[in-house]
XYZ file of C-alpha atoms in Angstrom:
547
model
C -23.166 28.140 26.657
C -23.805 28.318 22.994
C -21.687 27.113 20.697
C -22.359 29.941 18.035
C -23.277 33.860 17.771
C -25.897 35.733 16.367
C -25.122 38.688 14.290
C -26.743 41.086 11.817
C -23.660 40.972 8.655
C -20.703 38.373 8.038
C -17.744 39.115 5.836
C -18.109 38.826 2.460
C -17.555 35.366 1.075
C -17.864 34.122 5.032
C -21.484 32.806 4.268
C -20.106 29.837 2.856
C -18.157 28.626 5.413
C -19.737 25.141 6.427
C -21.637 25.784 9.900
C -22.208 29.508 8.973
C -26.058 29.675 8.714
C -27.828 32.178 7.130
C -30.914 32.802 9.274
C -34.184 31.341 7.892
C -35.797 34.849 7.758
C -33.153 36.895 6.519
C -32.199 38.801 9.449
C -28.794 37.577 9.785
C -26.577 34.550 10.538
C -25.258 31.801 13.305
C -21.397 32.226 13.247
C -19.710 28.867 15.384
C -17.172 30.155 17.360
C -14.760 27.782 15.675
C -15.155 29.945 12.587
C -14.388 33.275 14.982
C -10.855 33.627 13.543
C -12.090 33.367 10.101
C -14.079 36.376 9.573
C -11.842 38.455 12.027
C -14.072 38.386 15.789
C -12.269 37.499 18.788
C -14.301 34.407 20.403
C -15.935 35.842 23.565
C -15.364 32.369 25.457
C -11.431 32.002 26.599
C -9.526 28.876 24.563
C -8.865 27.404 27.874
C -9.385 27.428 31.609
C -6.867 28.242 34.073
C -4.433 26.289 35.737
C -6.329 26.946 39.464
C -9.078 25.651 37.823
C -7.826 22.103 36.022
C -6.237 21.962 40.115
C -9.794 22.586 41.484
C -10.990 20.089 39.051
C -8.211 17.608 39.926
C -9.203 17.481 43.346
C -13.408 17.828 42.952
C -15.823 16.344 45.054
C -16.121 13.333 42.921
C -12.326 12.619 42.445
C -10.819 10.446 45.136
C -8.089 12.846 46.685
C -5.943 15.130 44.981
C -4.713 14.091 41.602
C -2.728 17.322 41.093
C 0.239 15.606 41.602
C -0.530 12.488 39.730
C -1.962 14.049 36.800
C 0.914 14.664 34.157
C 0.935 18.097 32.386
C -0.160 16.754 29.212
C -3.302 16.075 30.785
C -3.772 19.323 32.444
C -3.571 20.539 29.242
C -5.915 18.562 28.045
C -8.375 19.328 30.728
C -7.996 22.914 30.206
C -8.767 22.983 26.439
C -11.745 20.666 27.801
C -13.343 22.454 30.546
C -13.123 25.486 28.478
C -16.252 24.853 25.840
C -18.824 22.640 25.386
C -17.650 20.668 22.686
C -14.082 19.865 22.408
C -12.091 17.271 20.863
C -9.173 14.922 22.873
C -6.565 14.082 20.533
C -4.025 11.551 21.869
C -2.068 8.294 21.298
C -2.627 4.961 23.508
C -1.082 5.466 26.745
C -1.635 8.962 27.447
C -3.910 8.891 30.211
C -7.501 9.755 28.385
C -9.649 8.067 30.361
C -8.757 9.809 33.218
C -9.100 13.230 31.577
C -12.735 11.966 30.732
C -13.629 11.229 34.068
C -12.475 14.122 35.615
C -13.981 16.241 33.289
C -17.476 14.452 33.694
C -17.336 14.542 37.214
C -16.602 18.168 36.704
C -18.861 19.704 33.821
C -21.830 17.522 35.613
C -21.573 16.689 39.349
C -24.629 16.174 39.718
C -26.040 15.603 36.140
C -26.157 12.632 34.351
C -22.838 11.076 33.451
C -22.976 8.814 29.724
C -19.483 7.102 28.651
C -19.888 5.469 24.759
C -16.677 3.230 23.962
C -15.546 0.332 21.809
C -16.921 -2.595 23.630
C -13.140 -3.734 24.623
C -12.579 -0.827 26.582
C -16.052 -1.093 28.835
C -13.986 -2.662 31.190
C -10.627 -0.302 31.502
C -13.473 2.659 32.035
C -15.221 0.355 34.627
C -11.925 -0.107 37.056
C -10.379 3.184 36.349
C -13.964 5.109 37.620
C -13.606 2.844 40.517
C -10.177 3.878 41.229
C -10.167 7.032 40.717
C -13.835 8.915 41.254
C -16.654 8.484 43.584
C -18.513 7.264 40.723
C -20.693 4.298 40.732
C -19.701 2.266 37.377
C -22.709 1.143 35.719
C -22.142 -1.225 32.812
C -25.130 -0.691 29.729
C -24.691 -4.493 28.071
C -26.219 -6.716 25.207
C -29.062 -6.179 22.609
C -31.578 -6.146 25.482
C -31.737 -3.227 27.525
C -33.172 -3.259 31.226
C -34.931 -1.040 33.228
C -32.196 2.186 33.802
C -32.982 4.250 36.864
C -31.267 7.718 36.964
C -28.521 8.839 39.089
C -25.932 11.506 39.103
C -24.074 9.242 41.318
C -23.559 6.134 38.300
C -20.856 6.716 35.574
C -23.102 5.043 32.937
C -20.898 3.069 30.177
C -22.153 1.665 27.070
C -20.433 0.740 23.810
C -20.910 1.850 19.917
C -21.446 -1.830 19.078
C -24.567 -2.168 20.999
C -25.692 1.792 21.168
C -28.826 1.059 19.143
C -30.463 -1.271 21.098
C -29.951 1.144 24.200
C -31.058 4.158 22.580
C -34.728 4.230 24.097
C -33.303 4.161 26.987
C -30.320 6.472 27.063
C -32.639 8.592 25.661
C -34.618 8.452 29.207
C -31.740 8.865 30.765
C -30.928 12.341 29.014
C -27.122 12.803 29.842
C -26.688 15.739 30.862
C -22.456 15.503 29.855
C -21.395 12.600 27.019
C -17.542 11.224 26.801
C -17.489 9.754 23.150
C -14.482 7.430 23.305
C -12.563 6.171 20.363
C -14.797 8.588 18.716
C -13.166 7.658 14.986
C -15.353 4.736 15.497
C -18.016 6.390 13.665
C -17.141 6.972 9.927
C -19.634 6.430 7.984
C -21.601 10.073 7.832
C -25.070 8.472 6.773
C -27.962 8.717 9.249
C -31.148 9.853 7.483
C -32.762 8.922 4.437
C -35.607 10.980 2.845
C -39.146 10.019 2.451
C -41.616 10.947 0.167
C -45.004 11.388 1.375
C -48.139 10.992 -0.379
C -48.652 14.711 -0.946
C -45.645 14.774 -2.296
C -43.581 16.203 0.616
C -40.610 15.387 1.363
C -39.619 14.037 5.673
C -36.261 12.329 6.935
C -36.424 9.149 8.780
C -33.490 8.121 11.129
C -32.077 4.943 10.165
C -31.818 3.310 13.139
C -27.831 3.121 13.173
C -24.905 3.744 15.852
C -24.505 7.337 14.265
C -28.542 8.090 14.107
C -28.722 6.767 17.541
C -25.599 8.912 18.799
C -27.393 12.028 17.205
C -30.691 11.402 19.012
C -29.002 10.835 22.489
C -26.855 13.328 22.353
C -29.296 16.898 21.568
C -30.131 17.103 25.600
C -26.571 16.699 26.494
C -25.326 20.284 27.348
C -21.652 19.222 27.451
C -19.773 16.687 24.960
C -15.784 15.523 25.063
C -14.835 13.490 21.838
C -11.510 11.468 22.556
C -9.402 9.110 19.817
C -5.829 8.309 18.829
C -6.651 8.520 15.471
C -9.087 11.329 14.310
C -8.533 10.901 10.857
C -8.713 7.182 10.325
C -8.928 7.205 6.731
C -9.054 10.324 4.778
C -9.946 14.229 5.911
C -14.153 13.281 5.366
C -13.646 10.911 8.153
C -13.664 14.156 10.938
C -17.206 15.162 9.720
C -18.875 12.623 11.754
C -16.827 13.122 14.673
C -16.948 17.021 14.498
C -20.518 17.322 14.181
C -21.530 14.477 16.475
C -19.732 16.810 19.693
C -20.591 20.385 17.741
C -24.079 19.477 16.217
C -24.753 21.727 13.091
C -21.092 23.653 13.868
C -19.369 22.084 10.944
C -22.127 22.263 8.082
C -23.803 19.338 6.543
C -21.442 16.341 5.509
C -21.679 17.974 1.516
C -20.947 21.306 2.616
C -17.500 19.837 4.921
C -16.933 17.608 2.028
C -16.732 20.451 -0.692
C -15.103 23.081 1.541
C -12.249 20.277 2.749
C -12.143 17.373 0.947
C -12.103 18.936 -2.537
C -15.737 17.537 -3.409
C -16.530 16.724 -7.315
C -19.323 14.905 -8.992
C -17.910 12.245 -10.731
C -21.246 11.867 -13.204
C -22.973 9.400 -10.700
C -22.636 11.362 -7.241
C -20.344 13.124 -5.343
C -16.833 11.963 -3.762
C -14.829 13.974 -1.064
C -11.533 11.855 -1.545
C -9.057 14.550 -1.216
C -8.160 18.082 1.196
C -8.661 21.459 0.741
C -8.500 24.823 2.392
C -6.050 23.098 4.877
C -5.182 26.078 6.924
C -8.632 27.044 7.237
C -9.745 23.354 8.399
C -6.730 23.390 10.950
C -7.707 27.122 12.434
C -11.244 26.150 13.371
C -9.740 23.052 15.012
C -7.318 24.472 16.591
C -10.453 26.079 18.678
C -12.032 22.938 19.724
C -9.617 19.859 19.823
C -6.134 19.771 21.733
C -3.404 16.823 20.776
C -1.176 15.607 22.625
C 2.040 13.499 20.292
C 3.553 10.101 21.542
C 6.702 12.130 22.529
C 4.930 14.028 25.059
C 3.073 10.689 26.315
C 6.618 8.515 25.737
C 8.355 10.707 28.257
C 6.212 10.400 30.978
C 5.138 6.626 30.985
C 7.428 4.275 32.973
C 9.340 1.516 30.878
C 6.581 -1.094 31.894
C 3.046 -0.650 32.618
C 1.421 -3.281 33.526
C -3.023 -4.319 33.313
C -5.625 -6.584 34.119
C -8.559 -6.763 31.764
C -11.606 -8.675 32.994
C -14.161 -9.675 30.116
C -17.684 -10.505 31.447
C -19.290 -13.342 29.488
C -20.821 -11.291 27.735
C -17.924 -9.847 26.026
C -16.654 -13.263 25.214
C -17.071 -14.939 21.450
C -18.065 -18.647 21.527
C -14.876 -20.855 22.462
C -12.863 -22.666 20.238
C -14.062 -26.721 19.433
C -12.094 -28.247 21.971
C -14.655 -30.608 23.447
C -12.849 -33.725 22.952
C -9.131 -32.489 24.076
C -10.723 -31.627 27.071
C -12.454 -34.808 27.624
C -9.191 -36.549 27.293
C -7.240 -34.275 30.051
C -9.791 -34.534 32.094
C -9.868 -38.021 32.263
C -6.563 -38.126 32.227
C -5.899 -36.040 35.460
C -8.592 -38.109 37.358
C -6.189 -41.028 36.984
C -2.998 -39.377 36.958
C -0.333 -37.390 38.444
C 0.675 -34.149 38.860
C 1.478 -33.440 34.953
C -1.517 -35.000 33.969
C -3.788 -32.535 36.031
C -1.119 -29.614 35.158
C -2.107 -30.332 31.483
C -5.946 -30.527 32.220
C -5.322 -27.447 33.443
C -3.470 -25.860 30.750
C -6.463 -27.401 28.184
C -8.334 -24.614 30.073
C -6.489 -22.227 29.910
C -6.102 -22.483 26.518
C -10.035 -23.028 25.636
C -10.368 -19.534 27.686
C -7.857 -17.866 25.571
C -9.710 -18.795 22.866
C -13.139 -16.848 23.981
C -10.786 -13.502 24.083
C -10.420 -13.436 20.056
C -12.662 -10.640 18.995
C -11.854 -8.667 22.290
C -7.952 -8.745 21.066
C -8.468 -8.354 17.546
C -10.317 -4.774 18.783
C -7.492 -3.970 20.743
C -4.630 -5.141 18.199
C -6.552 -3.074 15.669
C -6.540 0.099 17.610
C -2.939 -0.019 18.276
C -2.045 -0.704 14.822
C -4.306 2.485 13.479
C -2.452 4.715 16.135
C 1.005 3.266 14.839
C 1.929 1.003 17.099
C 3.940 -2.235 17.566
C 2.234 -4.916 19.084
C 2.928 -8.414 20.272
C -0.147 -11.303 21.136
C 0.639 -14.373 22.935
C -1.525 -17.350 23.005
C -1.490 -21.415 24.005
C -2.162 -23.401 21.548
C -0.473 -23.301 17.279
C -3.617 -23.803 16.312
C -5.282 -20.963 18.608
C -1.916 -19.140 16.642
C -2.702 -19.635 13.322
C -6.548 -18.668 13.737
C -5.620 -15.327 15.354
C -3.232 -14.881 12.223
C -5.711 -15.557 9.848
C -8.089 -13.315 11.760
C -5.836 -10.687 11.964
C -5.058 -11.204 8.374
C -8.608 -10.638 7.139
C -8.989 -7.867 9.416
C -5.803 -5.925 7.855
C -6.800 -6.637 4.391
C -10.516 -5.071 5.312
C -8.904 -1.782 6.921
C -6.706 -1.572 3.737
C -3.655 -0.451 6.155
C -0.179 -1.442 5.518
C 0.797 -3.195 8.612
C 3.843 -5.500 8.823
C 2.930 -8.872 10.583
C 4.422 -12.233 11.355
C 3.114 -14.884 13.051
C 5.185 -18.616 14.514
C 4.948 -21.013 16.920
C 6.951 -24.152 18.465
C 6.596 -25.332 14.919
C 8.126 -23.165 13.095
C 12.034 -23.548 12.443
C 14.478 -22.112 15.656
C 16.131 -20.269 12.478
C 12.774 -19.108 10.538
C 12.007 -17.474 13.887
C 14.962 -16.024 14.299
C 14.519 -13.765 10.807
C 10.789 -13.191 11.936
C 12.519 -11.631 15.378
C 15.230 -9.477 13.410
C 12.246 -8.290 10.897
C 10.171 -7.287 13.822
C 12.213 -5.752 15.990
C 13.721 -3.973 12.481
C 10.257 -2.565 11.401
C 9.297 1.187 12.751
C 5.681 0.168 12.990
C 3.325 -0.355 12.433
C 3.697 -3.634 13.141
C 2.015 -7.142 14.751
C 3.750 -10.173 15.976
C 1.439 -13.169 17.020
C 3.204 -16.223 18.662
C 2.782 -19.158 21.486
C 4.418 -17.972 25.001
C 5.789 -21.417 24.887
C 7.512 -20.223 21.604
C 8.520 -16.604 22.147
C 8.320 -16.342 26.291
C 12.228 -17.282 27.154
C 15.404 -16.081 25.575
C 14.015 -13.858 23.036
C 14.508 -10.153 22.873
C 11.171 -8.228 21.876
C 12.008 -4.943 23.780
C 10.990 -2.385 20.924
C 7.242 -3.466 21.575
C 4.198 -0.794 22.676
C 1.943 -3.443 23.345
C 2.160 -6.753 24.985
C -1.227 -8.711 24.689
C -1.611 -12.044 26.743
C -4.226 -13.928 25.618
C -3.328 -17.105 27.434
C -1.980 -16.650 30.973
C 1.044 -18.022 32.512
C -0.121 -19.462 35.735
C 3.286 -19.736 37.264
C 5.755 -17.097 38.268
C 8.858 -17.808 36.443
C 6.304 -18.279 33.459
C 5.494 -14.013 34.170
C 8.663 -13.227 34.729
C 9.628 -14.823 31.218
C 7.283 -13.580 29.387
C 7.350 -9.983 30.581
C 11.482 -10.159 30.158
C 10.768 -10.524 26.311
C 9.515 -6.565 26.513
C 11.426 -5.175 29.243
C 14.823 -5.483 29.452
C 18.017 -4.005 28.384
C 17.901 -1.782 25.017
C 14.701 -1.167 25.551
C 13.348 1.599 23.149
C 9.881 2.538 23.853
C 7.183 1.855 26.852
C 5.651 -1.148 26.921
C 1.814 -1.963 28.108
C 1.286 -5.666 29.424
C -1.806 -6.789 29.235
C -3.629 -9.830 30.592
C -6.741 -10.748 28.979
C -9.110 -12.350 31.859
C -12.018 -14.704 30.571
C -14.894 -14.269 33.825
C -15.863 -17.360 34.708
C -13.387 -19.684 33.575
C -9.969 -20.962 34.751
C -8.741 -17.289 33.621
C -10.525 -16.043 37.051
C -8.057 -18.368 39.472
C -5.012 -17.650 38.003
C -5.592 -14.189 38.480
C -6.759 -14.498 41.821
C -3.125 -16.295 42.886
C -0.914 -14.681 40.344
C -2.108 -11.405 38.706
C -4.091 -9.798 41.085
C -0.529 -9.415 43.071
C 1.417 -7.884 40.558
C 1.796 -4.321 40.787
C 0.556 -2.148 37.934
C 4.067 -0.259 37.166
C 7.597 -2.584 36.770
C 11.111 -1.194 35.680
C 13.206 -2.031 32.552
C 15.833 -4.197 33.776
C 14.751 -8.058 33.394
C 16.721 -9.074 36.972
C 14.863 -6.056 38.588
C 11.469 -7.051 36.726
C 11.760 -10.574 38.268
C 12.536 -9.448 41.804
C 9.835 -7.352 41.762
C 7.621 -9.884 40.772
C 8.918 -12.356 42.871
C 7.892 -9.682 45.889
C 4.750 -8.741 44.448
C 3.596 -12.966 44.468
C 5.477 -13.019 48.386
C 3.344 -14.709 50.556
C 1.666 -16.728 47.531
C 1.616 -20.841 48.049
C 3.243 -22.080 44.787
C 3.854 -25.346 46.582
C 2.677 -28.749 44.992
C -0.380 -28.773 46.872
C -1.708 -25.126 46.620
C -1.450 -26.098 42.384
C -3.194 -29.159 43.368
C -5.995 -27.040 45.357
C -6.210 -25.137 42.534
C -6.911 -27.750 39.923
C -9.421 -29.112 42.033
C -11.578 -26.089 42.500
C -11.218 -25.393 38.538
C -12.480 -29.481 37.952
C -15.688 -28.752 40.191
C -16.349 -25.849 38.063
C -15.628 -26.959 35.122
C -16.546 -30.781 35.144
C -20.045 -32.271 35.435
């Protein structure tokens, strides 16, 4: 299906519409058919499919059952807008369910084609488990800076991230997706992938420069089907969509100059041009109306339970190098070879907290997200120092993304009282806003129910410690839906504590804190939380960890 129509004439004034192309030999012009309403023409494709056939899709050969009934109608609608064209654009805050729209609608578009997901690094994971659990689909994880031999398969859900997409470009580009999800599509704001070079004769030839967006470009011209998805679309200012827009509609949208002058009320400023502003609003918002369908957070907020609950699993790769903690690790584990039961419970905290700190960058991605799409977020961690280097990461970040964010950050030693104020600021502020704390220092008798996102970077390995810290979100007064989610380091002590604790917890809880800690208390039945099973437990985490 084409994304455009031929014709002989176009309205006057209508040739300047960005992604209106005036044929090279003068026998007429490419009209999108985003630009359809604009010079009058009905679009001869439908705006969306029907609602037998987002049910078909729901229930396709690659989806495991029927997900008619899970599927909320938010996503339906979604999945119509979707199915409908080529190119279309997801539009939709955290939480509403947008990875499963993307799987279902590659699984659809392309059952037997080649299947490419490109996300933020972070999320490589979420995509991973949720393919599992829902679709037929083998995950296939594309890692690193050096890519491996790829063999083809309309059986794999291939997933790769925009961090790394130029080192697997050779080889995405022998795989030739036939359908491409683009996930947290906004990712890609910078509209520069070319530069010109001048040849001896004096011709003129563009080079690619080698970057995420050059690379996306390449990949992307076999794909016959494309599904952009974000929470925040316009990141910035109005220029930002260009990217986006033309990297799912190639050529639809004009060049970046053309969107820039048209929208973003162009001018030469006597060195160059700048698009900082909008124009022709209502114009910009018809053609998208065509190709992108939004979803707001009181749609999403009415549908989500009062506590979700997650387990992300980092591979090493995903990791960042560990925090210095060579010599307080010596000294617990010496201590716990010698001594009792606290001594080995505080070895095994030490590593506990040295995972935690391995998770930084993946939480700063997420806590970043969240804050762009508005929301208020909460990270606990082990140590005050592990604290105050997330702060000051976090702080450097904000400053960089130039967005005015409210944030606080406190731990055991910080005054009772100056936490207190911190507490009544947060839970005060509308959002955006971040809180970063120990769970030593925040996890009992503190209310933090008007929280979107719950990030544990260090994880309680006993129950009461989850039922604490989960009571800080969900409990009475609540006033939005809260995600939790623990932050698993592969291969380190991370790994057992899920294995006894969080792999039992069930992924949906309820708002009241005594109903929250029953259910968790079932969830873990059946778990040994005697003396000895912790002592079990230390010892397998000291062969792994000790020479």
């Amino acid at each position: 299906m084409r994304p455009f129509v031929f014709t002989r004439s176009v309205p006057p004034g209508c040739e300047d519409i960005p992604g209106v192309w005036e044929n090279k030999n003068g026998s007429g012009f490419r009209v999108p058919l985003n630009a359809h309403p604009l010079v009058g023409w009905q679009s001869p494709v439908s705006a969306q499919v029907s609602d037998d056939d987002v049910a078909r899709a729901l229930r396709g050969r690659l989806i495991r059952g029927d997900l008619g009934g899970f599927a909320k109608e938010h996503q339906k609608r979604l999945l119509a807008k979707a199915l409908a064209i080529p190119g279309a654009h997801v539009w939709a805050p955290p939480g509403a369910g947008k990875t499963l729209v993307g799987l279902v609608y590659a699984s659809v578009v392309a059952p037997r084609g080649v299947k490419l997901v490109v996300t933020k690094a972070a999320a490589r994971g979420t995509w991973s488990e949720q393919c599992e659990r829902y679709t037929h689909l083998e995950p296939r994880l594309l890692m690193g800076q050096t890519p491996g031999k790829v063999d083809v398969s309309g059986d794999v859900l291939y997933i790769t991230a925009w961090e790394t997409m130029k080192y697997w470009r050779e080889a995405l580009l022998l795989l030739n997706p036939d359908v491409i999800i683009w996930d947290e599509i906004h990712w890609l704001r910078r509209p520069k992938y070319s530069k010109s070079v001048v040849e001896v004769d004096g011709t003129i030839r563009f080079e690619g420069l080698g970057n995420s967006l050059d690379s996306a470009r390449q990949v992307a011209r076999g794909a016959k089907w494309k599904l952009g998805m974000t929470a925040t679309p316009i990141p910035g200012r109005v220029r930002d969509l260009w990217t986006q827009l033309d990297l799912v509609e190639p050529w639809q949208w004009g060049s970046f100059h053309q969107f820039g002058m048209r929208y973003c009320q162009g001018q030469h400023n006597g060195y160059g041009y700048e698009y900082n502003g909008m124009g022709n609003a209502l114009e910009l918002k018809t053609r998208l109306q065509f190709v992108k369908s939004r979803v707001t957070r009181e749609e999403v907020n009415k549908h989500l339970p009062k506590k979700r609950r997650e387990v992300v699993k980092l591979s090493v790769a995903e990791q960042n190098k560990p925090a210095p903690m060579k010599r307080q690790m010596a000294q617990a584990a010496r201590a716990a070879q010698g001594g009792g039961g606290e001594a080995r419970e505080y070895f095994f905290e030490t590593l506990l907290m040295e995972a935690a700190s391995r998770k930084h960058k993946y939480v700063e991605d997420r806590v970043m997200t969240a804050l762009s799409a508005g929301q208020k977020v909460v990270v606990f961690t082990g140590r005050r120092l592990d604290c105050e280097r997330l702060a000051e990461r976090f702080r450097t970040a904000l400053a960089a993304s130039k967005n005015t964010v409210d944030m606080w950050w406190a731990h055991g030693g910080t005054e009772p009282a100056d936490r207190d104020v911190i507490r009544n600021e947060y839970m005060a502020s509308k959002g955006p806003a971040l809180l970063v704390g120990t769970g030593d220092a925040w996890g009992e008798s503190v209310d933090l129910q008007d929280t979107d996102l719950a990030l544990i970077a260090m994880l309680p390995w006993t129950p009461d410690k989850v039922i604490q810290w989960e009571g800080r979100f969900a409990r009475l007064g609540q006033k939005r839906p809260v995600l939790v989610s623990y932050i698993i380091a592969r291969t380190t002590a991370d790994e057992h504590v899920a294995d006894l604790l969080l792999e039992k917890l069930p992924h949906v809880g309820e708002i009241v804190e005594d109903a929250a800690a029953q259910e968790i208390e079932t969830a873990l039945e059946g778990v040994d939380t005697s003396v000895g099973s912790a002592e079990r437990l230390l010892q397998r985490v000291a062969q792994l960890t000790c020479p």
